[in-house]
Tab-separated table of C-alpha atoms in Angstrom:
chain	number	residue	atom	x	y	z
A	1	MET	CA	-8.327	7.531	-4.407
A	2	GLU	CA	-6.472	4.531	-2.949
A	3	SER	CA	-6.656	2.602	-6.204
A	4	ARG	CA	-5.211	5.565	-8.104
A	5	VAL	CA	-2.380	5.953	-5.619
A	6	ALA	CA	-1.619	2.228	-5.904
A	7	SER	CA	-1.542	2.470	-9.689
A	8	ALA	CA	0.760	5.470	-9.478
A	9	LEU	CA	3.195	3.506	-7.324
A	10	ALA	CA	4.080	1.344	-10.314
A	11	LEU	CA	5.461	4.443	-12.050
A	12	LEU	CA	7.895	5.271	-9.258
A	13	PRO	CA	11.615	4.493	-9.466
A	14	GLU	CA	13.039	1.793	-7.257
A	15	ARG	CA	15.144	4.327	-5.326
A	16	LEU	CA	12.071	5.545	-3.452
A	17	SER	CA	13.726	6.188	-0.098
A	18	GLN	CA	14.261	9.835	-1.169
A	19	HIS	CA	10.913	10.370	-2.906
A	20	VAL	CA	7.528	11.530	-1.638
A	21	LEU	CA	4.493	11.039	-3.869
A	22	LEU	CA	1.357	13.182	-3.523
A	23	SER	CA	-1.983	12.516	-5.190
A	24	ALA	CA	-5.236	14.473	-5.267
A	25	SER	CA	-8.439	13.572	-7.085
A	26	ALA	CA	-11.292	15.715	-8.387
A	27	LEU	CA	-13.522	13.667	-10.667
A	28	ALA	CA	-15.314	16.689	-12.137
A	29	LEU	CA	-12.200	18.458	-13.446
A	30	GLY	CA	-10.405	17.982	-16.759
A	31	PRO	CA	-6.601	18.047	-17.187
A	32	PRO	CA	-6.322	21.845	-17.711
A	33	GLU	CA	-8.458	22.576	-14.636
A	34	VAL	CA	-6.554	19.991	-12.574
A	35	GLU	CA	-3.256	21.604	-13.576
A	36	ARG	CA	-4.440	25.159	-12.875
A	37	GLN	CA	-6.524	24.618	-9.737
A	38	ILE	CA	-4.703	21.738	-7.994
A	39	THR	CA	-1.239	20.927	-9.331
A	40	VAL	CA	0.115	24.490	-9.557
A	41	PRO	CA	-1.093	25.676	-6.103
A	42	VAL	CA	0.235	22.528	-4.420
A	43	ALA	CA	3.562	22.753	-6.255
A	44	ILE	CA	3.977	26.400	-5.230
A	45	ALA	CA	3.218	25.561	-1.597
A	46	LEU	CA	5.775	22.736	-1.626
A	47	SER	CA	8.553	24.649	-3.353
A	48	GLY	CA	11.728	25.330	-1.411
A	49	LEU	CA	11.559	22.346	0.940
A	50	PRO	CA	14.879	21.671	2.742
A	51	GLY	CA	16.774	18.920	0.951
A	52	ALA	CA	14.466	18.815	-2.091
A	53	VAL	CA	16.292	18.677	-5.423
A	54	GLU	CA	13.528	18.061	-7.972
A	55	MET	CA	9.762	18.210	-8.340
A	56	ARG	CA	7.736	16.474	-11.075
A	57	SER	CA	3.995	16.590	-11.696
A	58	ILE	CA	1.345	14.888	-13.822
A	59	SER	CA	-2.137	16.322	-14.398
A	60	GLN	CA	-4.735	13.932	-15.799
A	61	PHE	CA	-8.506	13.802	-15.878
A	62	GLY	CA	-9.566	13.962	-12.255
A	63	LEU	CA	-6.063	13.244	-10.909
A	64	SER	CA	-3.092	15.377	-9.881
A	65	GLN	CA	0.189	13.680	-8.981
A	66	ILE	CA	3.324	15.373	-7.684
A	67	THR	CA	6.629	13.616	-6.958
A	68	ILE	CA	9.216	15.378	-4.808
A	69	GLU	CA	12.776	14.054	-4.933
A	70	PHE	CA	15.068	14.671	-1.971
A	71	GLN	CA	18.809	14.297	-1.536
A	72	ASP	CA	20.078	10.790	-0.858
A	73	ASP	CA	21.029	11.498	2.760
A	74	VAL	CA	17.606	12.936	3.721
A	75	ASP	CA	15.604	10.706	6.070
A	76	LEU	CA	12.359	9.596	4.427
A	77	TYR	CA	10.211	10.183	7.498
A	78	ARG	CA	11.611	13.673	8.008
A	79	ALA	CA	10.917	14.445	4.353
A	80	ARG	CA	7.303	13.297	4.740
A	81	GLN	CA	6.933	15.432	7.849
A	82	LEU	CA	8.148	18.522	5.972
A	83	VAL	CA	5.741	17.794	3.124
A	84	GLY	CA	2.854	17.263	5.546
A	85	GLU	CA	3.434	20.654	7.154
A	86	ARG	CA	3.324	22.413	3.789
A	87	LEU	CA	0.195	20.516	2.723
A	88	GLN	CA	-1.835	22.318	5.394
A	89	GLU	CA	-1.138	25.562	3.551
A	90	ALA	CA	-1.840	24.013	0.150
A	91	ARG	CA	-5.262	22.590	1.114
A	92	GLU	CA	-6.572	26.061	1.954
A	93	GLN	CA	-6.080	27.129	-1.671
A	94	LEU	CA	-7.819	24.177	-3.326
A	95	PRO	CA	-11.403	24.324	-4.640
A	96	PRO	CA	-14.229	22.441	-2.875
A	97	GLY	CA	-14.674	18.781	-3.778
A	98	VAL	CA	-10.971	17.924	-4.052
A	99	ASP	CA	-9.997	14.690	-2.334
A	100	GLY	CA	-6.497	15.200	-0.961
A	101	PRO	CA	-3.731	15.841	-1.624
A	102	GLY	CA	-2.432	12.916	0.369
A	103	MET	CA	0.908	11.138	0.560
A	104	ALA	CA	1.267	7.690	-0.959
A	105	PRO	CA	2.276	4.767	1.272
A	106	ILE	CA	5.956	4.294	2.105
A	107	ALA	CA	6.461	1.546	-0.454
A	108	THR	CA	8.078	0.845	-3.802
A	109	GLY	CA	6.536	-0.234	-7.071
A	110	LEU	CA	7.345	-3.819	-6.030
A	111	GLY	CA	5.618	-3.494	-2.662
A	112	GLU	CA	2.478	-5.396	-3.711
A	113	ILE	CA	3.232	-8.737	-2.057
A	114	TYR	CA	-0.147	-10.476	-1.803
A	115	TYR	CA	-3.597	-10.343	-3.394
A	116	VAL	CA	-6.706	-11.532	-1.548
A	117	PHE	CA	-9.945	-12.193	-3.448
A	118	VAL	CA	-13.265	-12.175	-1.593
A	119	GLU	CA	-15.365	-14.846	-3.285
A	120	GLY	CA	-18.946	-15.883	-2.629
A	121	ALA	CA	-21.576	-17.214	-5.008
A	122	ASN	CA	-24.528	-15.993	-2.922
A	123	GLN	CA	-23.240	-12.484	-2.195
A	124	SER	CA	-23.402	-9.535	-4.552
A	125	LEU	CA	-20.422	-7.392	-5.518
A	126	MET	CA	-21.651	-4.690	-3.163
A	127	GLU	CA	-21.909	-7.088	-0.219
A	128	ARG	CA	-18.457	-8.545	-0.848
A	129	ARG	CA	-16.905	-5.093	-1.164
A	130	ALA	CA	-18.517	-4.083	2.145
A	131	MET	CA	-17.054	-7.185	3.818
A	132	LEU	CA	-13.654	-6.353	2.380
A	133	ASP	CA	-13.691	-2.706	3.487
A	134	TRP	CA	-15.150	-3.219	6.976
A	135	GLN	CA	-13.944	-6.669	8.061
A	136	VAL	CA	-10.932	-7.823	6.055
A	137	LYS	CA	-9.066	-4.606	5.314
A	138	PRO	CA	-8.883	-3.116	8.856
A	139	ARG	CA	-7.454	-6.357	10.293
A	140	LEU	CA	-4.908	-6.831	7.510
A	141	ARG	CA	-3.561	-3.327	8.070
A	142	THR	CA	-2.477	-4.324	11.583
A	143	VAL	CA	-0.031	-6.951	10.258
A	144	PRO	CA	3.569	-5.864	11.053
A	145	GLY	CA	5.344	-4.759	7.881
A	146	ILE	CA	2.149	-3.799	6.011
A	147	ILE	CA	1.816	-0.111	5.203
A	148	GLU	CA	-1.417	-0.144	3.165
A	149	ILE	CA	-4.260	-2.363	1.968
A	150	ASN	CA	-5.787	-1.218	-1.327
A	151	SER	CA	-9.310	-2.275	-2.308
A	152	PHE	CA	-10.145	-3.088	-5.924
A	153	GLY	CA	-13.305	-4.134	-7.729
A	154	GLY	CA	-16.830	-4.588	-6.497
A	155	GLN	CA	-19.300	-1.823	-5.786
A	156	VAL	CA	-18.907	0.708	-2.987
A	157	LYS	CA	-22.201	0.982	-1.117
A	158	GLN	CA	-23.838	4.415	-1.067
A	159	TYR	CA	-27.017	6.004	0.212
A	160	GLN	CA	-28.423	7.517	-2.973
A	161	VAL	CA	-31.154	10.147	-3.253
A	162	LEU	CA	-32.627	10.229	-6.765
A	163	ALA	CA	-34.729	13.373	-6.946
A	164	ASP	CA	-37.693	13.648	-9.336
A	165	PRO	CA	-37.498	17.024	-11.180
A	166	GLU	CA	-41.268	17.168	-11.722
A	167	LYS	CA	-42.022	16.649	-8.038
A	168	LEU	CA	-39.415	19.206	-7.065
A	169	ARG	CA	-41.045	21.730	-9.387
A	170	ALA	CA	-44.476	20.927	-7.976
A	171	TYR	CA	-43.315	21.685	-4.421
A	172	ASP	CA	-41.183	24.635	-5.540
A	173	LEU	CA	-37.938	23.031	-4.371
A	174	SER	CA	-34.433	22.957	-5.844
A	175	ILE	CA	-31.625	20.435	-5.740
A	176	ALA	CA	-29.600	22.841	-3.589
A	177	GLU	CA	-32.381	22.933	-0.975
A	178	VAL	CA	-32.520	19.135	-0.918
A	179	ALA	CA	-28.743	18.901	-0.449
A	180	LYS	CA	-28.852	21.516	2.336
A	181	ALA	CA	-31.633	19.648	4.129
A	182	LEU	CA	-29.698	16.378	3.891
A	183	GLU	CA	-26.617	17.975	5.393
A	184	ALA	CA	-28.538	19.737	8.170
A	185	ASN	CA	-30.472	16.611	9.173
A	186	ASN	CA	-27.534	14.210	9.358
A	187	ARG	CA	-25.693	15.272	12.492
A	188	ASN	CA	-25.760	14.966	16.247
A	189	ALA	CA	-25.941	18.059	18.417
A	190	GLY	CA	-24.594	18.300	21.925
A	191	GLY	CA	-26.187	20.513	24.560
A	192	ALA	CA	-25.237	20.747	28.186
A	193	PHE	CA	-26.557	18.782	31.133
A	194	ILE	CA	-29.417	19.085	33.581
A	195	LYS	CA	-28.590	18.586	37.209
A	196	LYS	CA	-31.137	16.441	39.004
A	197	GLU	CA	-30.343	15.743	42.637
A	198	ASP	CA	-27.020	13.887	42.603
A	199	GLU	CA	-27.125	13.045	38.879
A	200	GLN	CA	-26.435	14.837	35.623
A	201	GLN	CA	-28.688	14.173	32.649
A	202	ILE	CA	-27.014	14.923	29.328
A	203	VAL	CA	-28.952	16.974	26.784
A	204	GLN	CA	-28.204	15.741	23.285
A	205	GLY	CA	-29.865	15.814	19.881
A	206	ILE	CA	-29.493	12.591	17.883
A	207	GLY	CA	-29.871	13.186	14.157
A	208	LEU	CA	-27.461	10.853	12.391
A	209	VAL	CA	-29.016	8.911	9.545
A	210	GLU	CA	-29.004	5.165	10.209
A	211	SER	CA	-31.412	3.787	7.611
A	212	LEU	CA	-33.163	4.591	4.347
A	213	ASP	CA	-36.352	5.427	6.256
A	214	ASP	CA	-34.461	8.086	8.211
A	215	LEU	CA	-33.585	9.716	4.907
A	216	ARG	CA	-37.110	9.439	3.552
A	217	ASN	CA	-38.537	11.172	6.648
A	218	ILE	CA	-36.294	14.247	6.422
A	219	VAL	CA	-38.444	17.369	6.274
A	220	LEU	CA	-37.647	19.661	3.345
A	221	LYS	CA	-40.241	22.399	3.938
A	222	ALA	CA	-43.724	23.082	5.245
A	223	ASP	CA	-46.377	23.533	2.565
A	224	LYS	CA	-49.729	24.936	3.824
A	225	GLY	CA	-49.181	23.392	7.223
A	226	ALA	CA	-48.096	20.007	5.867
A	227	SER	CA	-44.489	18.786	5.889
A	228	VAL	CA	-42.866	17.911	2.605
A	229	LEU	CA	-40.689	14.859	3.200
A	230	LEU	CA	-37.701	13.801	1.143
A	231	GLY	CA	-39.460	10.542	0.268
A	232	SER	CA	-42.223	12.585	-1.409
A	233	VAL	CA	-39.897	14.103	-4.016
A	234	ALA	CA	-37.096	11.553	-4.381
A	235	ARG	CA	-36.390	7.846	-4.498
A	236	VAL	CA	-34.053	6.798	-1.713
A	237	GLU	CA	-32.127	3.549	-2.102
A	238	PHE	CA	-28.761	1.852	-1.820
A	239	GLY	CA	-26.610	2.037	-4.933
A	240	PRO	CA	-23.021	1.673	-6.171
A	241	ALA	CA	-20.624	4.615	-6.168
A	242	LEU	CA	-19.207	5.884	-9.454
A	243	LYS	CA	-15.986	4.101	-10.432
A	244	GLN	CA	-13.458	4.308	-13.255
A	245	GLY	CA	-11.964	0.811	-13.207
A	246	THR	CA	-12.567	-2.796	-12.310
A	247	ILE	CA	-10.767	-6.080	-11.677
A	248	THR	CA	-11.591	-9.491	-13.132
A	249	LYS	CA	-10.404	-13.020	-12.396
A	250	ASP	CA	-10.237	-16.134	-14.612
A	251	GLY	CA	-12.524	-14.558	-17.197
A	252	LYS	CA	-15.546	-15.034	-14.923
A	253	GLY	CA	-16.523	-11.417	-14.557
A	254	GLU	CA	-15.786	-8.754	-11.979
A	255	ALA	CA	-14.137	-9.712	-8.701
A	256	VAL	CA	-13.406	-8.078	-5.347
A	257	ALA	CA	-9.785	-8.024	-4.195
A	258	ALA	CA	-7.439	-6.464	-1.660
A	259	ILE	CA	-3.764	-5.840	-2.331
A	260	ALA	CA	-1.334	-5.906	0.591
A	261	VAL	CA	1.411	-3.282	0.188
A	262	MET	CA	4.627	-3.833	2.133
A	263	LEU	CA	6.515	-1.129	4.014
A	264	ILE	CA	9.786	-0.250	2.320
A	265	GLY	CA	12.775	-2.106	3.762
A	266	GLU	CA	10.781	-5.033	5.180
A	267	ASN	CA	11.397	-8.709	4.380
A	268	SER	CA	8.725	-9.717	1.874
A	269	ARG	CA	8.860	-13.400	2.793
A	270	THR	CA	8.191	-12.894	6.496
A	271	VAL	CA	5.563	-10.198	5.903
A	272	THR	CA	3.729	-12.369	3.355
A	273	ALA	CA	3.715	-15.288	5.786
A	274	ALA	CA	2.215	-13.021	8.465
A	275	VAL	CA	-0.463	-11.803	6.034
A	276	LYS	CA	-1.467	-15.378	5.187
A	277	GLU	CA	-1.710	-16.268	8.868
A	278	ARG	CA	-3.978	-13.288	9.490
A	279	ILE	CA	-6.157	-14.209	6.506
A	280	ALA	CA	-6.601	-17.704	7.944
A	281	GLU	CA	-7.798	-16.108	11.189
A	282	ILE	CA	-10.217	-13.794	9.383
A	283	GLN	CA	-11.594	-16.669	7.298
A	284	LYS	CA	-12.877	-18.378	10.448
A	285	GLN	CA	-15.053	-15.351	11.219
A	286	MET	CA	-16.470	-14.785	7.732
A	287	PRO	CA	-20.099	-15.674	6.914
A	288	SER	CA	-20.900	-19.042	5.371
A	289	GLY	CA	-20.102	-19.168	1.665
A	290	ILE	CA	-17.434	-16.412	1.759
A	291	ARG	CA	-13.898	-17.515	0.875
A	292	LEU	CA	-10.698	-15.497	1.047
A	293	VAL	CA	-8.521	-16.749	-1.805
A	294	GLY	CA	-4.860	-15.731	-2.095
A	295	PHE	CA	-3.221	-14.822	-5.380
A	296	LEU	CA	0.163	-13.496	-6.559
A	297	ASP	CA	2.015	-14.746	-3.500
A	298	ARG	CA	5.434	-13.051	-3.228
A	299	THR	CA	6.712	-16.006	-1.150
A	300	GLU	CA	6.644	-18.258	-4.231
A	301	LEU	CA	8.868	-15.839	-6.140
A	302	VAL	CA	11.290	-15.531	-3.230
A	303	GLU	CA	11.534	-19.300	-2.738
A	304	LYS	CA	12.004	-19.989	-6.442
A	305	THR	CA	14.731	-17.355	-6.534
A	306	LEU	CA	16.642	-18.361	-3.396
A	307	HIS	CA	16.478	-22.134	-3.975
A	308	PRO	CA	18.415	-22.181	-7.288
A	309	GLU	CA	20.726	-19.487	-5.936
A	310	GLY	CA	21.636	-21.729	-3.001
A	311	GLU	CA	22.188	-24.653	-5.342
A	312	ASN	CA	24.396	-22.547	-7.601
A	313	LEU	CA	26.510	-21.400	-4.664
A	314	TRP	CA	26.919	-24.969	-3.419
A	315	HIS	CA	27.763	-26.384	-6.853
A	316	GLY	CA	30.117	-23.501	-7.610
A	317	GLY	CA	31.956	-23.921	-4.314
A	318	VAL	CA	32.385	-27.680	-4.783
A	319	LEU	CA	33.555	-27.236	-8.374
A	320	VAL	CA	36.179	-24.645	-7.371
A	321	VAL	CA	37.465	-26.911	-4.576
A	322	VAL	CA	37.811	-29.871	-6.974
A	323	VAL	CA	39.648	-27.741	-9.527
A	324	LEU	CA	42.002	-26.455	-6.814
A	325	PHE	CA	42.994	-29.968	-5.748
A	326	LEU	CA	43.521	-31.011	-9.364
A	327	PHE	CA	45.784	-28.083	-10.225
A	328	LEU	CA	47.659	-27.685	-6.950
A	329	LEU	CA	48.242	-31.453	-6.699
A	330	GLN	CA	48.780	-31.160	-2.961
A	331	LEU	CA	46.281	-31.971	-0.223
A	332	ARG	CA	47.574	-29.456	2.303
A	333	ALA	CA	47.705	-26.563	-0.162
A	334	GLY	CA	44.275	-27.448	-1.513
A	335	LEU	CA	42.723	-27.463	1.966
A	336	ILE	CA	44.299	-24.117	2.870
A	337	VAL	CA	43.106	-22.435	-0.318
A	338	SER	CA	39.652	-24.022	-0.119
A	339	SER	CA	39.184	-22.762	3.451
A	340	ALA	CA	39.074	-19.213	2.033
A	341	ILE	CA	35.616	-19.934	0.580
A	342	PRO	CA	33.723	-20.764	3.827
A	343	LEU	CA	35.682	-18.135	5.752
A	344	ALA	CA	34.814	-15.440	3.206
A	345	MET	CA	31.144	-16.504	3.278
A	346	LEU	CA	31.153	-16.432	7.090
A	347	VAL	CA	32.538	-12.897	7.170
A	348	ALA	CA	30.013	-11.796	4.545
A	349	ILE	CA	27.069	-13.294	6.450
A	350	ILE	CA	28.213	-11.670	9.707
A	351	GLY	CA	28.396	-8.297	7.941
A	352	MET	CA	24.979	-8.787	6.318
A	353	LYS	CA	23.474	-9.679	9.679
A	354	ARG	CA	25.082	-6.681	11.331
A	355	PHE	CA	23.896	-4.139	8.759
A	356	GLY	CA	20.498	-5.727	8.038
A	357	VAL	CA	21.196	-6.873	4.472
A	358	SER	CA	18.928	-9.769	3.452
A	359	ALA	CA	20.178	-12.825	1.582
A	360	ASN	CA	18.618	-12.423	-1.852
A	361	LEU	CA	19.465	-12.709	-5.522
A	362	MET	CA	21.093	-9.292	-5.614
A	363	SER	CA	23.256	-9.755	-2.517
A	364	LEU	CA	24.355	-13.338	-3.269
A	365	GLY	CA	24.167	-13.532	-7.044
A	366	ALA	CA	27.406	-11.632	-7.649
A	367	ILE	CA	29.579	-13.952	-5.539
A	368	ASP	CA	32.467	-15.320	-7.602
A	369	PHE	CA	34.380	-18.116	-5.879
A	370	GLY	CA	37.152	-17.827	-8.438
A	371	LEU	CA	37.875	-14.269	-7.336
A	372	ILE	CA	37.693	-15.279	-3.675
A	373	VAL	CA	40.432	-17.906	-4.008
A	374	ASP	CA	42.645	-16.064	-6.530
A	375	ALA	CA	44.761	-14.324	-3.901
A	376	ALA	CA	44.859	-17.441	-1.711
A	377	VAL	CA	46.125	-19.538	-4.652
A	378	ILE	CA	48.945	-17.086	-5.374
A	379	ILE	CA	50.015	-16.831	-1.733
A	380	VAL	CA	49.851	-20.580	-1.007
A	381	GLU	CA	51.566	-21.486	-4.276
A	382	ASN	CA	54.406	-19.091	-3.477
A	383	CYS	CA	54.681	-20.547	0.035
A	384	VAL	CA	54.856	-24.094	-1.360
A	385	ARG	CA	57.529	-23.004	-3.855
A	386	ARG	CA	59.652	-21.375	-1.139
A	387	LEU	CA	59.300	-24.429	1.117
A	388	ALA	CA	60.407	-26.669	-1.748
A	389	LEU	CA	63.414	-24.429	-2.422
A	390	ALA	CA	64.308	-24.445	1.266
A	391	ARG	CA	64.292	-28.248	1.351
A	392	THR	CA	66.498	-28.351	-1.775
A	393	ASP	CA	69.018	-26.004	-0.212
């Protein structure tokens, strides 16, 4: 479901601070069934939320997506809390087997700041995906500013029971009975305790499956005094889970990757740097032959954007100052007018720092030094003219 939510994020508008996205998956249902059994009940349960102004939905094969738009002044976290309260009511009306609905991470469509590929020539796709899900992903999620880590590619490891229909018929068993036995024999049971002198001995039944042999030895029924084990009617093995997509790299076949998604409002450059530091730490603890390779680094985009922007500001400021001296033809007037540029920049930077506005292409790209000095030129030129007239008089 995470990969579908991540893909759906790309469809969201940039003004996401007033939007909440919900996704639910049911791989066995077609679009009409998804619309009737999932999308409509959830939409009815979420209708009438305080501050909500619009609700949109998409029903596809195995996927239901609902976007709720709130008023601009509604706090995002309060909106998510209201949606979460209504979801409890909605889940009670959904059919069995539905995964979700769950809220998407608090991120925008541009929140994917860093890709990490798990590479290893001697490890299978299933082994690399297991390393990603159980070793890399949990530690990356603790990086400040990261809201989600999405896993892509590889094969998700599953315990698979492949029943033989002929053997089931021979023992007079059904698939439903096999599924019921699996569920009943994969749990721990707690009792009470037995008091013995000054100690208490806990009574507990341990039944969680820990290996393939534990599955094979599950008793399905007793036939003429003999136990019919699961291994007698089915093949038990590890296998990949069903998937609907994949990821490749450099035309060399399927790869295993994690995508770091940034929390909305965070600084992508600092968060990306923190992610890379954490990856370097994780790399030291990975097995021999496993490499964590970065890709699509947001820091490169930020640096390549800010560097020319800084150069343009510097060149533009110098050019305006030179033009001022040439046209005013007076050193004192030129210095007074030119001082408006650094003073205006200083005031702007103080305001940006105070209100948490980052220095980026959008906040700095619209600066026009000509407009900044226009008023100063008029005022200083008028002052010079009046001073000249006063000397003449």
